[in-house]
């Protein structure tokens, strides 16, 4: 093969492969970094902890409110039965 054809063709193929390596996903299925792919998003641990604590606090408040309503209802029922029976 003629060197005037081979070396420019090899250089062009090498440049195309280098360009392809910039846009091809890398590693274990990870996306390429910006601007070629998507930016890597790591979970925000502190936000997750804050939201979890808020959910637990709300759940505890709801449970306490339900328990207080149940206590009030049972107290009202006991009072009604005590006043009804002479």
PDB file of C-alpha atoms in Angstrom:
ATOM      1  CA  UNK A   1       0.000   0.000   0.000  1.00  0.00           C
ATOM      2  CA  UNK A   2       1.225   3.468  -0.814  1.00  0.00           C
ATOM      3  CA  UNK A   3       2.496   5.450   2.182  1.00  0.00           C
ATOM      4  CA  UNK A   4       0.818   8.642   0.852  1.00  0.00           C
ATOM      5  CA  UNK A   5      -2.583   6.975   1.302  1.00  0.00           C
ATOM      6  CA  UNK A   6      -1.932   4.785   4.346  1.00  0.00           C
ATOM      7  CA  UNK A   7      -0.609   7.376   6.825  1.00  0.00           C
ATOM      8  CA  UNK A   8      -3.284  10.042   6.224  1.00  0.00           C
ATOM      9  CA  UNK A   9      -5.968   7.330   6.397  1.00  0.00           C
ATOM     10  CA  UNK A  10      -4.469   5.967   9.640  1.00  0.00           C
ATOM     11  CA  UNK A  11      -4.313   9.503  11.091  1.00  0.00           C
ATOM     12  CA  UNK A  12      -7.961  10.124  10.121  1.00  0.00           C
ATOM     13  CA  UNK A  13      -9.062   6.842  11.709  1.00  0.00           C
ATOM     14  CA  UNK A  14      -7.085   7.666  14.848  1.00  0.00           C
ATOM     15  CA  UNK A  15      -8.738  11.104  15.093  1.00  0.00           C
ATOM     16  CA  UNK A  16     -12.180   9.571  14.605  1.00  0.00           C
ATOM     17  CA  UNK A  17     -11.506   7.018  17.350  1.00  0.00           C
ATOM     18  CA  UNK A  18     -10.278   9.749  19.693  1.00  0.00           C
ATOM     19  CA  UNK A  19     -13.433  11.755  18.961  1.00  0.00           C
ATOM     20  CA  UNK A  20     -15.543   8.675  19.601  1.00  0.00           C
ATOM     21  CA  UNK A  21     -13.834   8.129  22.945  1.00  0.00           C
ATOM     22  CA  UNK A  22     -15.058  11.566  24.093  1.00  0.00           C
ATOM     23  CA  UNK A  23     -18.731  10.739  23.565  1.00  0.00           C
ATOM     24  CA  UNK A  24     -18.822   7.007  24.340  1.00  0.00           C
ATOM     25  CA  UNK A  25     -20.015   6.037  27.849  1.00  0.00           C
ATOM     26  CA  UNK A  26     -17.113   5.204  30.089  1.00  0.00           C
ATOM     27  CA  UNK A  27     -16.493   2.464  32.601  1.00  0.00           C
ATOM     28  CA  UNK A  28     -19.297   0.417  34.078  1.00  0.00           C
ATOM     29  CA  UNK A  29     -22.094   2.018  32.096  1.00  0.00           C
ATOM     30  CA  UNK A  30     -21.346   5.496  33.442  1.00  0.00           C
ATOM     31  CA  UNK A  31     -22.209   8.475  31.287  1.00  0.00           C
ATOM     32  CA  UNK A  32     -19.509  10.677  29.817  1.00  0.00           C
ATOM     33  CA  UNK A  33     -18.936  13.920  31.708  1.00  0.00           C
ATOM     34  CA  UNK A  34     -20.284  17.245  30.433  1.00  0.00           C
ATOM     35  CA  UNK A  35     -20.347  18.646  27.753  1.00  0.00           C
ATOM     36  CA  UNK A  36     -20.488  15.262  25.967  1.00  0.00           C
ATOM     37  CA  UNK A  37     -22.755  13.406  28.362  1.00  0.00           C
ATOM     38  CA  UNK A  38     -24.672  14.128  31.513  1.00  0.00           C
ATOM     39  CA  UNK A  39     -23.064  15.493  34.638  1.00  0.00           C
ATOM     40  CA  UNK A  40     -22.575  12.919  37.368  1.00  0.00           C
ATOM     41  CA  UNK A  41     -25.212  13.358  40.055  1.00  0.00           C
ATOM     42  CA  UNK A  42     -24.380  12.082  43.486  1.00  0.00           C
ATOM     43  CA  UNK A  43     -27.123  11.695  46.078  1.00  0.00           C
ATOM     44  CA  UNK A  44     -27.322  14.558  48.546  1.00  0.00           C
ATOM     45  CA  UNK A  45     -26.874  12.636  51.793  1.00  0.00           C
ATOM     46  CA  UNK A  46     -27.605  15.541  54.121  1.00  0.00           C
ATOM     47  CA  UNK A  47     -30.823  16.436  52.273  1.00  0.00           C
ATOM     48  CA  UNK A  48     -31.915  12.783  52.440  1.00  0.00           C
ATOM     49  CA  UNK A  49     -31.256  12.679  56.201  1.00  0.00           C
ATOM     50  CA  UNK A  50     -33.128  15.954  56.744  1.00  0.00           C
ATOM     51  CA  UNK A  51     -36.141  14.722  54.753  1.00  0.00           C
ATOM     52  CA  UNK A  52     -36.119  11.384  56.578  1.00  0.00           C
ATOM     53  CA  UNK A  53     -36.051  13.123  59.958  1.00  0.00           C
ATOM     54  CA  UNK A  54     -38.893  15.424  58.886  1.00  0.00           C
ATOM     55  CA  UNK A  55     -40.975  12.412  57.782  1.00  0.00           C
ATOM     56  CA  UNK A  56     -40.333  10.637  61.087  1.00  0.00           C
ATOM     57  CA  UNK A  57     -41.218  13.769  63.073  1.00  0.00           C
ATOM     58  CA  UNK A  58     -44.446  14.256  61.100  1.00  0.00           C
ATOM     59  CA  UNK A  59     -45.344  10.589  61.560  1.00  0.00           C
ATOM     60  CA  UNK A  60     -44.780  10.852  65.324  1.00  0.00           C
ATOM     61  CA  UNK A  61     -46.867  14.050  65.512  1.00  0.00           C
ATOM     62  CA  UNK A  62     -49.692  12.442  63.522  1.00  0.00           C
ATOM     63  CA  UNK A  63     -49.615   9.377  65.765  1.00  0.00           C
ATOM     64  CA  UNK A  64     -49.694  11.557  68.892  1.00  0.00           C
ATOM     65  CA  UNK A  65     -52.612  13.577  67.473  1.00  0.00           C
ATOM     66  CA  UNK A  66     -54.542  10.392  66.640  1.00  0.00           C
ATOM     67  CA  UNK A  67     -53.855   8.997  70.103  1.00  0.00           C
ATOM     68  CA  UNK A  68     -55.049  12.251  71.718  1.00  0.00           C
ATOM     69  CA  UNK A  69     -58.224  12.196  69.598  1.00  0.00           C
ATOM     70  CA  UNK A  70     -58.848   8.571  70.553  1.00  0.00           C
ATOM     71  CA  UNK A  71     -58.323   9.412  74.249  1.00  0.00           C
ATOM     72  CA  UNK A  72     -60.709  12.378  73.969  1.00  0.00           C
ATOM     73  CA  UNK A  73     -63.314  10.223  72.231  1.00  0.00           C
ATOM     74  CA  UNK A  74     -63.061   7.469  74.850  1.00  0.00           C
ATOM     75  CA  UNK A  75     -63.236  10.052  77.656  1.00  0.00           C
ATOM     76  CA  UNK A  76     -66.317  11.635  76.072  1.00  0.00           C
ATOM     77  CA  UNK A  77     -67.926   8.218  75.666  1.00  0.00           C
ATOM     78  CA  UNK A  78     -67.165   7.329  79.296  1.00  0.00           C
ATOM     79  CA  UNK A  79     -68.566  10.669  80.454  1.00  0.00           C
ATOM     80  CA  UNK A  80     -71.695  10.206  78.336  1.00  0.00           C
ATOM     81  CA  UNK A  81     -72.275   6.697  79.693  1.00  0.00           C
ATOM     82  CA  UNK A  82     -71.685   7.875  83.270  1.00  0.00           C
ATOM     83  CA  UNK A  83     -74.199  10.709  82.933  1.00  0.00           C
ATOM     84  CA  UNK A  84     -76.748   8.477  81.198  1.00  0.00           C
ATOM     85  CA  UNK A  85     -76.736   5.814  83.913  1.00  0.00           C
ATOM     86  CA  UNK A  86     -78.278   7.223  87.191  1.00  0.00           C
TER      87      UNK A  86
END
